[in-house]
Amino acid sequence: MSKQTVGLSLIDIDAGASCCVPMSEQSIPAETAAVLAPAFKALGDPVRLQLMSMIASAPGGEICVCDLTPAFDLSGPTISHHLKTLREAGLVDAERRRTWVYYRARPGVMRQLATLLNIQPTTDV
Amino acid sequence: MSKQTVGLSLIDIDAGASCCVPMSEQSIPAETAAVLAPAFKALGDPVRLQLMSMIASAPGGEICVCDLTPAFDLSGPTISHHLKTLREAGLVDAERRRTWVYYRARPGVMRQLATLLNIQPTTDV
DNA sequence: TGTCAACCTAGACGCATGTCTAAGCAGACG
DNA sequence: CGTCTGCTTAGACATGCGTCTAGGTTGACA
């Protein structure tokens, strides 16, 4: 599978994570925003958000596409498209084993997003 | 533009918040996903993510639009449009005082999103 | 080899979104 | 009152995105 080289990708972030201060403490530089926004965007669709939660909460840490698809009133290709979006956002990983494809969450990026959104109660006035 | 009545809005969440378990613990019902996804979507644009961080990290808890606009290579109306999106997502509040309009963060929804994304390290196999 | 099931890719189509310019509204100030 | 500044609204335009159907590709199995 070809992955376009974007200079700094979300996958890289997962490895060398640097951007991990709550946004209430300091504002985000444009480059960081450009890298992280796609992850938020990927979670910005109800179907993908639900898919993500199903994957993240799956017992054993992984779940088969064949268990995801019937949970929605959508065609297989549409679910596949959403899963691809989550994959390209660095939020999930896919692996084929025998007949089925299994998805599992990649906690790295999600943790970064969570840290970013974490707001200190002390900030309140 | 007409706004369709969705039954449960993001503003309501801020008040009666119920959905606050990390998605690694249990999967999100469709209704909750439908309500929260727009907030992620609002953060899914680099400009808005940066705007949000500038607002959230502003000293005194608020910042003037006149301080936000010149930070971008975009027209005033475009920034105004993005701010409206953040407002409608329940992420920020606006208030006009004298000549200027000030924006401040609404921590409620952001905290919910952060909680949702928070992943226990114990989930690993 | 043929066939079936699971999943992805390709391409099309309509609606949403990000951007702009032009025009409007609200205060400040002479 | 007139005008200027700060910000929003309105409308237009190109691009992006969510969905579908049709057609691959991969692996299992008789």
PDB file of C-alpha atoms (C1' of nucleotides) in Angstrom:
ATOM      1  CA  MET A   1       0.000   0.000   0.000  1.00  0.00           C
ATOM      2  CA  SER A   2       1.443   3.362  -0.952  1.00  0.00           C
ATOM      3  CA  LYS A   3       1.603   6.041   1.682  1.00  0.00           C
ATOM      4  CA  GLN A   4       2.115   9.553   0.398  1.00  0.00           C
ATOM      5  CA  THR A   5       5.004  11.389   1.990  1.00  0.00           C
ATOM      6  CA  VAL A   6       3.619  14.448   3.733  1.00  0.00           C
ATOM      7  CA  GLY A   7       6.754  15.724   5.413  1.00  0.00           C
ATOM      8  CA  LEU A   8       5.468  15.011   8.859  1.00  0.00           C
ATOM      9  CA  SER A   9       2.830  12.363   9.124  1.00  0.00           C
ATOM     10  CA  LEU A  10       0.624  11.265  11.949  1.00  0.00           C
ATOM     11  CA  ILE A  11       2.402   7.959  12.043  1.00  0.00           C
ATOM     12  CA  ASP A  12       5.652   9.728  12.825  1.00  0.00           C
ATOM     13  CA  ILE A  13       4.003  11.571  15.658  1.00  0.00           C
ATOM     14  CA  ASP A  14       3.175   8.299  17.257  1.00  0.00           C
ATOM     15  CA  ALA A  15       6.838   7.516  17.418  1.00  0.00           C
ATOM     16  CA  GLY A  16       8.474  10.749  18.429  1.00  0.00           C
ATOM     17  CA  ALA A  17       5.595  12.574  20.044  1.00  0.00           C
ATOM     18  CA  SER A  18       6.482  16.116  21.004  1.00  0.00           C
ATOM     19  CA  CYS A  19       3.303  18.128  20.966  1.00  0.00           C
ATOM     20  CA  CYS A  20       1.831  17.162  24.287  1.00  0.00           C
ATOM     21  CA  VAL A  21       0.827  20.201  26.236  1.00  0.00           C
ATOM     22  CA  PRO A  22      -2.832  21.064  26.917  1.00  0.00           C
ATOM     23  CA  MET A  23      -3.951  23.825  24.589  1.00  0.00           C
ATOM     24  CA  SER A  24      -5.081  25.828  27.576  1.00  0.00           C
ATOM     25  CA  GLU A  25      -1.438  26.195  28.550  1.00  0.00           C
ATOM     26  CA  GLN A  26       0.027  27.269  25.250  1.00  0.00           C
ATOM     27  CA  SER A  27      -1.301  27.856  21.772  1.00  0.00           C
ATOM     28  CA  ILE A  28      -0.530  25.461  18.956  1.00  0.00           C
ATOM     29  CA  PRO A  29       1.866  26.418  16.151  1.00  0.00           C
ATOM     30  CA  ALA A  30       0.447  26.231  12.640  1.00  0.00           C
ATOM     31  CA  GLU A  31       2.483  23.146  11.687  1.00  0.00           C
ATOM     32  CA  THR A  32       1.264  21.172  14.673  1.00  0.00           C
ATOM     33  CA  ALA A  33      -2.308  22.215  13.959  1.00  0.00           C
ATOM     34  CA  ALA A  34      -1.896  21.071  10.366  1.00  0.00           C
ATOM     35  CA  VAL A  35      -0.703  17.659  11.541  1.00  0.00           C
ATOM     36  CA  LEU A  36      -3.258  17.099  14.291  1.00  0.00           C
ATOM     37  CA  ALA A  37      -6.367  18.541  12.635  1.00  0.00           C
ATOM     38  CA  PRO A  38      -6.780  15.545  10.286  1.00  0.00           C
ATOM     39  CA  ALA A  39      -7.044  13.253  13.314  1.00  0.00           C
ATOM     40  CA  PHE A  40      -9.852  15.359  14.780  1.00  0.00           C
ATOM     41  CA  LYS A  41     -11.424  15.505  11.347  1.00  0.00           C
ATOM     42  CA  ALA A  42     -11.378  11.729  11.139  1.00  0.00           C
ATOM     43  CA  LEU A  43     -13.312  11.585  14.404  1.00  0.00           C
ATOM     44  CA  GLY A  44     -15.677  14.280  13.155  1.00  0.00           C
ATOM     45  CA  ASP A  45     -18.101  11.895  11.509  1.00  0.00           C
ATOM     46  CA  PRO A  46     -20.678  10.055  13.645  1.00  0.00           C
ATOM     47  CA  VAL A  47     -20.101   6.755  11.869  1.00  0.00           C
ATOM     48  CA  ARG A  48     -16.320   6.949  12.257  1.00  0.00           C
ATOM     49  CA  LEU A  49     -16.591   8.033  15.883  1.00  0.00           C
ATOM     50  CA  GLN A  50     -18.750   5.022  16.609  1.00  0.00           C
ATOM     51  CA  LEU A  51     -16.438   2.742  14.619  1.00  0.00           C
ATOM     52  CA  MET A  52     -13.478   4.101  16.560  1.00  0.00           C
ATOM     53  CA  SER A  53     -15.183   3.424  19.866  1.00  0.00           C
ATOM     54  CA  MET A  54     -16.155  -0.076  18.817  1.00  0.00           C
ATOM     55  CA  ILE A  55     -12.559  -0.792  17.849  1.00  0.00           C
ATOM     56  CA  ALA A  56     -11.085   0.835  20.953  1.00  0.00           C
ATOM     57  CA  SER A  57     -13.402  -1.028  23.297  1.00  0.00           C
ATOM     58  CA  ALA A  58     -13.182  -4.378  21.571  1.00  0.00           C
ATOM     59  CA  PRO A  59     -12.372  -7.270  23.892  1.00  0.00           C
ATOM     60  CA  GLY A  60      -8.893  -8.523  23.113  1.00  0.00           C
ATOM     61  CA  GLY A  61      -8.066  -5.153  21.593  1.00  0.00           C
ATOM     62  CA  GLU A  62      -9.183  -6.037  18.103  1.00  0.00           C
ATOM     63  CA  ILE A  63     -12.347  -6.508  16.115  1.00  0.00           C
ATOM     64  CA  CYS A  64     -13.256  -8.005  12.745  1.00  0.00           C
ATOM     65  CA  VAL A  65     -14.711  -5.860   9.966  1.00  0.00           C
ATOM     66  CA  CYS A  66     -17.396  -8.485   9.731  1.00  0.00           C
ATOM     67  CA  ASP A  67     -18.490  -7.453  13.224  1.00  0.00           C
ATOM     68  CA  LEU A  68     -18.381  -3.746  12.428  1.00  0.00           C
ATOM     69  CA  THR A  69     -20.308  -3.631   9.165  1.00  0.00           C
ATOM     70  CA  PRO A  70     -23.641  -5.114  10.341  1.00  0.00           C
ATOM     71  CA  ALA A  71     -23.807  -2.526  13.155  1.00  0.00           C
ATOM     72  CA  PHE A  72     -24.648   0.175  10.609  1.00  0.00           C
ATOM     73  CA  ASP A  73     -27.286   0.753   7.975  1.00  0.00           C
ATOM     74  CA  LEU A  74     -24.572   1.379   5.430  1.00  0.00           C
ATOM     75  CA  SER A  75     -23.035  -0.564   2.570  1.00  0.00           C
ATOM     76  CA  GLY A  76     -19.817  -2.515   3.038  1.00  0.00           C
ATOM     77  CA  PRO A  77     -17.778  -0.207   0.820  1.00  0.00           C
ATOM     78  CA  THR A  78     -18.940   2.806   2.818  1.00  0.00           C
ATOM     79  CA  ILE A  79     -17.743   1.249   6.078  1.00  0.00           C
ATOM     80  CA  SER A  80     -14.524   0.273   4.342  1.00  0.00           C
ATOM     81  CA  HIS A  81     -14.072   3.871   3.235  1.00  0.00           C
ATOM     82  CA  HIS A  82     -14.535   5.166   6.778  1.00  0.00           C
ATOM     83  CA  LEU A  83     -12.079   2.605   8.119  1.00  0.00           C
ATOM     84  CA  LYS A  84      -9.561   3.757   5.533  1.00  0.00           C
ATOM     85  CA  THR A  85      -9.999   7.317   6.773  1.00  0.00           C
ATOM     86  CA  LEU A  86      -9.327   6.211  10.352  1.00  0.00           C
ATOM     87  CA  ARG A  87      -6.303   4.255   9.150  1.00  0.00           C
ATOM     88  CA  GLU A  88      -4.867   7.219   7.259  1.00  0.00           C
ATOM     89  CA  ALA A  89      -5.385   9.391  10.318  1.00  0.00           C
ATOM     90  CA  GLY A  90      -3.137   7.025  12.246  1.00  0.00           C
ATOM     91  CA  LEU A  91      -5.912   6.113  14.654  1.00  0.00           C
ATOM     92  CA  VAL A  92      -6.228   2.429  13.831  1.00  0.00           C
ATOM     93  CA  ASP A  93      -4.248  -0.417  12.344  1.00  0.00           C
ATOM     94  CA  ALA A  94      -5.527  -3.193  10.113  1.00  0.00           C
ATOM     95  CA  GLU A  95      -4.269  -6.714   9.747  1.00  0.00           C
ATOM     96  CA  ARG A  96      -5.546  -9.521   7.583  1.00  0.00           C
ATOM     97  CA  ARG A  97      -5.568 -12.978   9.083  1.00  0.00           C
ATOM     98  CA  ARG A  98      -6.992 -15.761   6.966  1.00  0.00           C
ATOM     99  CA  THR A  99     -10.343 -14.668   5.608  1.00  0.00           C
ATOM    100  CA  TRP A 100     -10.955 -11.712   7.895  1.00  0.00           C
ATOM    101  CA  VAL A 101      -9.486  -8.297   8.463  1.00  0.00           C
ATOM    102  CA  TYR A 102      -9.013  -7.146  12.034  1.00  0.00           C
ATOM    103  CA  TYR A 103      -8.749  -3.577  13.245  1.00  0.00           C
ATOM    104  CA  ARG A 104      -7.121  -2.394  16.440  1.00  0.00           C
ATOM    105  CA  ALA A 105      -6.694   1.055  17.987  1.00  0.00           C
ATOM    106  CA  ARG A 106      -3.382   2.900  18.007  1.00  0.00           C
ATOM    107  CA  PRO A 107      -3.393   4.664  21.361  1.00  0.00           C
ATOM    108  CA  GLY A 108      -0.582   7.094  20.540  1.00  0.00           C
ATOM    109  CA  VAL A 109      -2.431   9.721  18.552  1.00  0.00           C
ATOM    110  CA  MET A 110      -5.557   9.437  20.688  1.00  0.00           C
ATOM    111  CA  ARG A 111      -3.535  10.107  23.789  1.00  0.00           C
ATOM    112  CA  GLN A 112      -2.077  13.209  22.173  1.00  0.00           C
ATOM    113  CA  LEU A 113      -5.488  14.513  21.240  1.00  0.00           C
ATOM    114  CA  ALA A 114      -6.735  13.850  24.763  1.00  0.00           C
ATOM    115  CA  THR A 115      -3.787  15.676  26.295  1.00  0.00           C
ATOM    116  CA  LEU A 116      -4.339  18.610  23.984  1.00  0.00           C
ATOM    117  CA  LEU A 117      -7.975  18.894  25.006  1.00  0.00           C
ATOM    118  CA  ASN A 118      -7.315  18.458  28.689  1.00  0.00           C
ATOM    119  CA  ILE A 119      -8.174  21.706  30.384  1.00  0.00           C
ATOM    120  CA  GLN A 120      -6.988  22.579  33.830  1.00  0.00           C
ATOM    121  CA  PRO A 121      -9.834  23.582  36.143  1.00  0.00           C
ATOM    122  CA  THR A 122      -7.434  26.140  37.590  1.00  0.00           C
ATOM    123  CA  THR A 123      -7.701  28.138  34.394  1.00  0.00           C
ATOM    124  CA  ASP A 124     -11.192  29.154  35.354  1.00  0.00           C
ATOM    125  CA  VAL A 125     -11.788  32.719  36.485  1.00  0.00           C
TER     126      VAL A 125
ATOM    127  CA  MET B   1     -29.257  28.246   6.504  1.00  0.00           C
ATOM    128  CA  SER B   2     -31.892  26.279   8.378  1.00  0.00           C
ATOM    129  CA  LYS B   3     -30.697  24.339  11.368  1.00  0.00           C
ATOM    130  CA  GLN B   4     -32.341  20.981  11.679  1.00  0.00           C
ATOM    131  CA  THR B   5     -33.602  20.177  15.148  1.00  0.00           C
ATOM    132  CA  VAL B   6     -31.530  17.306  16.416  1.00  0.00           C
ATOM    133  CA  GLY B   7     -33.257  16.735  19.696  1.00  0.00           C
ATOM    134  CA  LEU B   8     -30.098  16.872  21.765  1.00  0.00           C
ATOM    135  CA  SER B   9     -27.676  19.707  21.154  1.00  0.00           C
ATOM    136  CA  LEU B  10     -24.094  20.239  22.219  1.00  0.00           C
ATOM    137  CA  ILE B  11     -25.115  23.072  24.470  1.00  0.00           C
ATOM    138  CA  ASP B  12     -27.337  20.696  26.409  1.00  0.00           C
ATOM    139  CA  ILE B  13     -24.432  18.340  26.922  1.00  0.00           C
ATOM    140  CA  ASP B  14     -22.547  21.039  28.711  1.00  0.00           C
ATOM    141  CA  ALA B  15     -25.348  21.201  31.201  1.00  0.00           C
ATOM    142  CA  GLY B  16     -26.356  17.633  31.815  1.00  0.00           C
ATOM    143  CA  ALA B  17     -23.275  15.745  30.681  1.00  0.00           C
ATOM    144  CA  SER B  18     -23.700  12.001  30.796  1.00  0.00           C
ATOM    145  CA  CYS B  19     -21.409  10.547  28.194  1.00  0.00           C
ATOM    146  CA  CYS B  20     -18.147  10.585  30.049  1.00  0.00           C
ATOM    147  CA  VAL B  21     -16.484   7.229  29.860  1.00  0.00           C
ATOM    148  CA  PRO B  22     -13.296   6.630  27.835  1.00  0.00           C
ATOM    149  CA  MET B  23     -14.173   4.953  24.558  1.00  0.00           C
ATOM    150  CA  SER B  24     -11.696   2.208  25.322  1.00  0.00           C
ATOM    151  CA  GLU B  25     -13.996   1.101  28.118  1.00  0.00           C
ATOM    152  CA  GLN B  26     -17.272   1.029  26.302  1.00  0.00           C
ATOM    153  CA  SER B  27     -18.441   1.803  22.798  1.00  0.00           C
ATOM    154  CA  ILE B  28     -20.475   4.890  22.052  1.00  0.00           C
ATOM    155  CA  PRO B  29     -24.183   4.629  21.185  1.00  0.00           C
ATOM    156  CA  ALA B  30     -25.209   6.152  17.876  1.00  0.00           C
ATOM    157  CA  GLU B  31     -27.026   9.097  19.469  1.00  0.00           C
ATOM    158  CA  THR B  32     -24.014  10.109  21.521  1.00  0.00           C
ATOM    159  CA  ALA B  33     -21.771   9.811  18.474  1.00  0.00           C
ATOM    160  CA  ALA B  34     -24.163  12.022  16.524  1.00  0.00           C
ATOM    161  CA  VAL B  35     -23.979  14.674  19.226  1.00  0.00           C
ATOM    162  CA  LEU B  36     -20.228  14.601  19.836  1.00  0.00           C
ATOM    163  CA  ALA B  37     -18.971  14.180  16.285  1.00  0.00           C
ATOM    164  CA  PRO B  38     -19.722  17.814  15.325  1.00  0.00           C
ATOM    165  CA  ALA B  39     -17.399  18.992  18.103  1.00  0.00           C
ATOM    166  CA  PHE B  40     -14.554  16.862  16.749  1.00  0.00           C
ATOM    167  CA  LYS B  41     -15.440  18.046  13.276  1.00  0.00           C
ATOM    168  CA  ALA B  42     -15.157  21.650  14.387  1.00  0.00           C
ATOM    169  CA  LEU B  43     -11.617  20.922  15.604  1.00  0.00           C
ATOM    170  CA  GLY B  44     -10.849  19.096  12.363  1.00  0.00           C
ATOM    171  CA  ASP B  45      -9.687  22.171  10.499  1.00  0.00           C
ATOM    172  CA  PRO B  46      -6.146  23.472  11.081  1.00  0.00           C
ATOM    173  CA  VAL B  47      -7.289  27.082  11.247  1.00  0.00           C
ATOM    174  CA  ARG B  48     -10.026  26.325  13.770  1.00  0.00           C
ATOM    175  CA  LEU B  49      -7.728  24.130  15.850  1.00  0.00           C
ATOM    176  CA  GLN B  50      -5.234  26.960  16.059  1.00  0.00           C
ATOM    177  CA  LEU B  51      -7.984  29.478  16.795  1.00  0.00           C
ATOM    178  CA  MET B  52      -9.274  27.218  19.544  1.00  0.00           C
ATOM    179  CA  SER B  53      -5.833  26.935  21.110  1.00  0.00           C
ATOM    180  CA  MET B  54      -5.291  30.678  20.937  1.00  0.00           C
ATOM    181  CA  ILE B  55      -8.613  31.253  22.667  1.00  0.00           C
ATOM    182  CA  ALA B  56      -8.077  28.516  25.257  1.00  0.00           C
ATOM    183  CA  SER B  57      -4.593  29.732  26.146  1.00  0.00           C
ATOM    184  CA  ALA B  58      -5.418  33.423  26.172  1.00  0.00           C
ATOM    185  CA  PRO B  59      -4.279  35.231  29.300  1.00  0.00           C
ATOM    186  CA  GLY B  60      -7.328  36.263  31.278  1.00  0.00           C
ATOM    187  CA  GLY B  61      -9.303  33.530  29.553  1.00  0.00           C
ATOM    188  CA  GLU B  62     -10.430  35.639  26.655  1.00  0.00           C
ATOM    189  CA  ILE B  63      -9.103  37.129  23.456  1.00  0.00           C
ATOM    190  CA  CYS B  64     -10.263  39.773  20.986  1.00  0.00           C
ATOM    191  CA  VAL B  65     -11.106  38.867  17.400  1.00  0.00           C
ATOM    192  CA  CYS B  66      -8.818  41.719  16.445  1.00  0.00           C
ATOM    193  CA  ASP B  67      -5.953  39.703  17.935  1.00  0.00           C
ATOM    194  CA  LEU B  68      -6.994  36.490  16.203  1.00  0.00           C
ATOM    195  CA  THR B  69      -7.508  37.708  12.653  1.00  0.00           C
ATOM    196  CA  PRO B  70      -3.985  39.069  11.950  1.00  0.00           C
ATOM    197  CA  ALA B  71      -2.460  35.731  12.994  1.00  0.00           C
ATOM    198  CA  PHE B  72      -3.697  34.159   9.753  1.00  0.00           C
ATOM    199  CA  ASP B  73      -3.302  34.790   6.043  1.00  0.00           C
ATOM    200  CA  LEU B  74      -7.057  34.763   5.660  1.00  0.00           C
ATOM    201  CA  SER B  75      -9.760  37.373   5.200  1.00  0.00           C
ATOM    202  CA  GLY B  76     -11.737  38.687   8.144  1.00  0.00           C
ATOM    203  CA  PRO B  77     -14.980  37.046   7.053  1.00  0.00           C
ATOM    204  CA  THR B  78     -13.238  33.699   6.759  1.00  0.00           C
ATOM    205  CA  ILE B  79     -11.974  33.900  10.348  1.00  0.00           C
ATOM    206  CA  SER B  80     -15.432  35.036  11.423  1.00  0.00           C
ATOM    207  CA  HIS B  81     -16.904  32.008   9.703  1.00  0.00           C
ATOM    208  CA  HIS B  82     -14.541  29.641  11.509  1.00  0.00           C
ATOM    209  CA  LEU B  83     -15.323  31.291  14.835  1.00  0.00           C
ATOM    210  CA  LYS B  84     -19.012  30.807  14.147  1.00  0.00           C
ATOM    211  CA  THR B  85     -18.354  27.112  13.562  1.00  0.00           C
ATOM    212  CA  LEU B  86     -16.570  26.849  16.918  1.00  0.00           C
ATOM    213  CA  ARG B  87     -19.421  28.722  18.547  1.00  0.00           C
ATOM    214  CA  GLU B  88     -22.066  26.435  17.065  1.00  0.00           C
ATOM    215  CA  ALA B  89     -20.058  23.431  18.230  1.00  0.00           C
ATOM    216  CA  GLY B  90     -20.363  24.739  21.770  1.00  0.00           C
ATOM    217  CA  LEU B  91     -16.604  25.097  22.117  1.00  0.00           C
ATOM    218  CA  VAL B  92     -16.409  28.850  22.568  1.00  0.00           C
ATOM    219  CA  ASP B  93     -18.503  31.787  23.668  1.00  0.00           C
ATOM    220  CA  ALA B  94     -18.521  35.283  22.227  1.00  0.00           C
ATOM    221  CA  GLU B  95     -19.282  38.557  23.914  1.00  0.00           C
ATOM    222  CA  ARG B  96     -19.246  42.068  22.515  1.00  0.00           C
ATOM    223  CA  ARG B  97     -17.843  44.790  24.768  1.00  0.00           C
ATOM    224  CA  ARG B  98     -17.612  48.276  23.371  1.00  0.00           C
ATOM    225  CA  THR B  99     -15.996  48.119  19.972  1.00  0.00           C
ATOM    226  CA  TRP B 100     -14.539  44.643  20.160  1.00  0.00           C
ATOM    227  CA  VAL B 101     -15.779  41.074  20.341  1.00  0.00           C
ATOM    228  CA  TYR B 102     -14.115  38.732  22.806  1.00  0.00           C
ATOM    229  CA  TYR B 103     -14.041  34.953  22.625  1.00  0.00           C
ATOM    230  CA  ARG B 104     -13.511  32.568  25.502  1.00  0.00           C
ATOM    231  CA  ALA B 105     -13.334  28.769  25.731  1.00  0.00           C
ATOM    232  CA  ARG B 106     -16.150  26.652  27.148  1.00  0.00           C
ATOM    233  CA  PRO B 107     -14.318  23.889  28.973  1.00  0.00           C
ATOM    234  CA  GLY B 108     -17.329  21.576  29.289  1.00  0.00           C
ATOM    235  CA  VAL B 109     -17.402  19.991  25.859  1.00  0.00           C
ATOM    236  CA  MET B 110     -13.620  19.920  25.582  1.00  0.00           C
ATOM    237  CA  ARG B 111     -13.378  18.009  28.812  1.00  0.00           C
ATOM    238  CA  GLN B 112     -15.875  15.480  27.511  1.00  0.00           C
ATOM    239  CA  LEU B 113     -13.936  14.974  24.324  1.00  0.00           C
ATOM    240  CA  ALA B 114     -10.718  14.564  26.319  1.00  0.00           C
ATOM    241  CA  THR B 115     -12.312  11.995  28.610  1.00  0.00           C
ATOM    242  CA  LEU B 116     -13.630  10.084  25.637  1.00  0.00           C
ATOM    243  CA  LEU B 117     -10.191   9.908  24.053  1.00  0.00           C
ATOM    244  CA  ASN B 118      -8.404   8.989  27.245  1.00  0.00           C
ATOM    245  CA  ILE B 119      -7.101   5.483  26.828  1.00  0.00           C
ATOM    246  CA  GLN B 120      -5.993   3.296  29.662  1.00  0.00           C
ATOM    247  CA  PRO B 121      -2.488   1.879  29.147  1.00  0.00           C
ATOM    248  CA  THR B 122      -3.784  -1.287  30.790  1.00  0.00           C
ATOM    249  CA  THR B 123      -5.756  -2.044  27.654  1.00  0.00           C
ATOM    250  CA  ASP B 124      -2.592  -3.300  26.010  1.00  0.00           C
ATOM    251  CA  VAL B 125      -2.135  -7.037  25.551  1.00  0.00           C
TER     252      VAL B 125
ATOM    253  C1'  DT C   1      -9.855 -25.667 -11.187  1.00  0.00           C
ATOM    254  C1'  DG C   2     -14.200 -23.437 -10.050  1.00  0.00           C
ATOM    255  C1'  DT C   3     -16.829 -21.089  -6.814  1.00  0.00           C
ATOM    256  C1'  DC C   4     -17.979 -18.617  -2.808  1.00  0.00           C
ATOM    257  C1'  DA C   5     -17.293 -15.153   0.908  1.00  0.00           C
ATOM    258  C1'  DA C   6     -14.941 -11.094   2.828  1.00  0.00           C
ATOM    259  C1'  DC C   7     -13.064  -6.957   1.921  1.00  0.00           C
ATOM    260  C1'  DC C   8     -11.169  -3.234  -0.928  1.00  0.00           C
ATOM    261  C1'  DT C   9     -10.858  -0.058  -5.070  1.00  0.00           C
ATOM    262  C1'  DA C  10     -12.911   2.790  -8.833  1.00  0.00           C
ATOM    263  C1'  DG C  11     -15.900   5.902 -10.380  1.00  0.00           C
ATOM    264  C1'  DA C  12     -20.082   8.655 -10.075  1.00  0.00           C
ATOM    265  C1'  DC C  13     -23.270  11.859  -7.866  1.00  0.00           C
ATOM    266  C1'  DG C  14     -25.139  15.291  -4.698  1.00  0.00           C
ATOM    267  C1'  DC C  15     -24.491  17.890  -0.598  1.00  0.00           C
ATOM    268  C1'  DA C  16     -21.196  20.198   2.636  1.00  0.00           C
ATOM    269  C1'  DT C  17     -17.325  23.142   3.404  1.00  0.00           C
ATOM    270  C1'  DG C  18     -13.610  26.699   2.971  1.00  0.00           C
ATOM    271  C1'  DT C  19     -12.646  30.651   0.749  1.00  0.00           C
ATOM    272  C1'  DC C  20     -13.556  35.056  -1.302  1.00  0.00           C
ATOM    273  C1'  DT C  21     -15.909  39.844  -2.311  1.00  0.00           C
ATOM    274  C1'  DA C  22     -19.613  42.915  -1.353  1.00  0.00           C
ATOM    275  C1'  DA C  23     -22.712  44.628   1.673  1.00  0.00           C
ATOM    276  C1'  DG C  24     -24.771  45.225   6.325  1.00  0.00           C
ATOM    277  C1'  DC C  25     -24.872  46.447  11.377  1.00  0.00           C
ATOM    278  C1'  DA C  26     -23.045  48.431  15.755  1.00  0.00           C
ATOM    279  C1'  DG C  27     -20.218  51.557  18.360  1.00  0.00           C
ATOM    280  C1'  DA C  28     -16.922  55.357  18.695  1.00  0.00           C
ATOM    281  C1'  DC C  29     -15.786  59.885  17.657  1.00  0.00           C
ATOM    282  C1'  DG C  30     -15.580  64.276  15.546  1.00  0.00           C
TER     283       DG C  30
ATOM    284  C1'  DC D   1     -25.216  64.013  11.625  1.00  0.00           C
ATOM    285  C1'  DG D   2     -21.394  61.796   8.962  1.00  0.00           C
ATOM    286  C1'  DT D   3     -17.770  58.774   8.823  1.00  0.00           C
ATOM    287  C1'  DC D   4     -14.597  55.403  10.294  1.00  0.00           C
ATOM    288  C1'  DT D   5     -13.393  50.874  12.332  1.00  0.00           C
ATOM    289  C1'  DG D   6     -14.556  46.147  13.863  1.00  0.00           C
ATOM    290  C1'  DC D   7     -17.070  42.323  12.964  1.00  0.00           C
ATOM    291  C1'  DT D   8     -20.845  39.576  10.825  1.00  0.00           C
ATOM    292  C1'  DT D   9     -23.973  38.180   7.098  1.00  0.00           C
ATOM    293  C1'  DA D  10     -25.039  37.055   2.188  1.00  0.00           C
ATOM    294  C1'  DG D  11     -24.051  35.027  -1.845  1.00  0.00           C
ATOM    295  C1'  DA D  12     -20.949  32.799  -5.147  1.00  0.00           C
ATOM    296  C1'  DC D  13     -17.553  29.440  -6.471  1.00  0.00           C
ATOM    297  C1'  DA D  14     -14.362  25.465  -6.384  1.00  0.00           C
ATOM    298  C1'  DT D  15     -13.110  21.634  -3.836  1.00  0.00           C
ATOM    299  C1'  DG D  16     -13.960  17.994  -0.500  1.00  0.00           C
ATOM    300  C1'  DC D  17     -16.674  14.352   1.439  1.00  0.00           C
ATOM    301  C1'  DG D  18     -20.208  10.638   2.309  1.00  0.00           C
ATOM    302  C1'  DT D  19     -22.708   7.532  -0.076  1.00  0.00           C
ATOM    303  C1'  DC D  20     -23.784   4.276  -3.602  1.00  0.00           C
ATOM    304  C1'  DT D  21     -23.137   0.432  -7.387  1.00  0.00           C
ATOM    305  C1'  DA D  22     -19.998  -2.283 -10.017  1.00  0.00           C
ATOM    306  C1'  DG D  23     -16.025  -4.587 -10.306  1.00  0.00           C
ATOM    307  C1'  DG D  24     -11.588  -6.260  -8.468  1.00  0.00           C
ATOM    308  C1'  DT D  25      -8.479  -9.211  -5.166  1.00  0.00           C
ATOM    309  C1'  DT D  26      -7.468 -12.474  -1.699  1.00  0.00           C
ATOM    310  C1'  DG D  27      -8.115 -16.586   0.659  1.00  0.00           C
ATOM    311  C1'  DA D  28     -10.866 -20.975   1.747  1.00  0.00           C
ATOM    312  C1'  DC D  29     -12.509 -25.154   0.118  1.00  0.00           C
ATOM    313  C1'  DA D  30     -14.751 -28.777  -2.683  1.00  0.00           C
TER     314       DA D  30
END
